[in-house]
């Protein structure tokens, strides 16, 4: 049953975007990092790839930890790891060791990954499905506001203080979130003393991985994450190296796409109270497809960076916001163990994004790369959505 104690909405906003901000804050500095370490653009993108690997793996770690020690201790552990990892990334610049930066980014993801997992756990334990969908929709505003502000801040910091300053900012974010998290309620009333035993872990996770509806929901979320992280990994090089933007201009231009997430999240919260969640997901997929077509047309007409990259992303992000909240709640509403369920769902979510971002190193970097990948993702989402709706009818 949902708990009577409700978490602070503002803290949840910062918590759900914890990993996404840490993922993209430094992206305006990617060309600078490539220059500083005298490496190729593909090598520089490994900092994003290893982050996503850590992000995906981290989703499976915090489920049993939260069941064994409680939601808040698991949250504290992740935040502390994020702060330490930010300082490891700083040391990479001081010692001029790219391998340390890769390690730091991986650990940074393991730590900050606690945010997404614990947010879905807390919301689904505190509210009924319909209310949870509304809350998650409003929480999607975090993806609209904080990552965009993070990229803008990263562009300013990189321009005036160098790329290392981006990781000092990450550490400060972690410290602020740690303080705010002290006021969150503890929703785990009974600790599972066997939660960390191998046999218990295997039983808990194997059950969730057999839940096809949960996996489908995770894949739909993962496809949305692919849009976001592919853009974060590829767009800086296209905008800065091919379309003539500097890192500060790129950072400020990134404030445009979140407008789609803001408007989409507000609309999704209202629609979830009046329409079936599945129909809202379908509307989101179609909207994202229209945004991709807009991008293709703009690129074909040789429009500038704003019209080719950032303006179409407003519509794409609008569609993604309709998918994320409603697909996740639909999947988790058929799961009794919210902790393990949200862990597996977000593992599939970030695992999908990780595989796609890793595949970028095998693709030529050009302006047409984004719409090609996005068209494939839209097609996959339509297929998975159709299958998911059939399963719901059976249930």
Short mmCIF file of C-alpha atoms in Angstrom, two decimals, residues 10 23 44 72 173 180 231 238 246 261 277 285 287 311 319 343 349 356:
data_model
loop_
_atom_site.label_atom_id
_atom_site.label_comp_id
_atom_site.label_asym_id
_atom_site.label_seq_id
_atom_site.Cartn_x
_atom_site.Cartn_y
_atom_site.Cartn_z
CA UNK A 10 11.62 19.63 -5.21
CA UNK A 23 25.94 12.77 -17.92
CA UNK A 44 36.51 11.42 -26.15
CA UNK A 72 17.71 6.44 2.40
CA UNK A 173 25.44 19.23 -7.04
CA UNK A 180 18.17 17.74 0.76
CA UNK A 231 22.14 13.88 -29.02
CA UNK A 238 28.31 18.53 -35.31
CA UNK A 246 31.43 27.73 -29.94
CA UNK A 261 9.88 18.42 -22.24
CA UNK A 277 -1.90 5.58 -20.41
CA UNK A 285 5.68 8.12 -30.30
CA UNK A 287 4.88 13.21 -32.09
CA UNK A 311 14.27 23.25 -33.05
CA UNK A 319 6.82 13.35 -27.58
CA UNK A 343 15.82 -1.63 -10.93
CA UNK A 349 16.28 1.54 -20.00
CA UNK A 356 23.20 2.48 -28.94
#
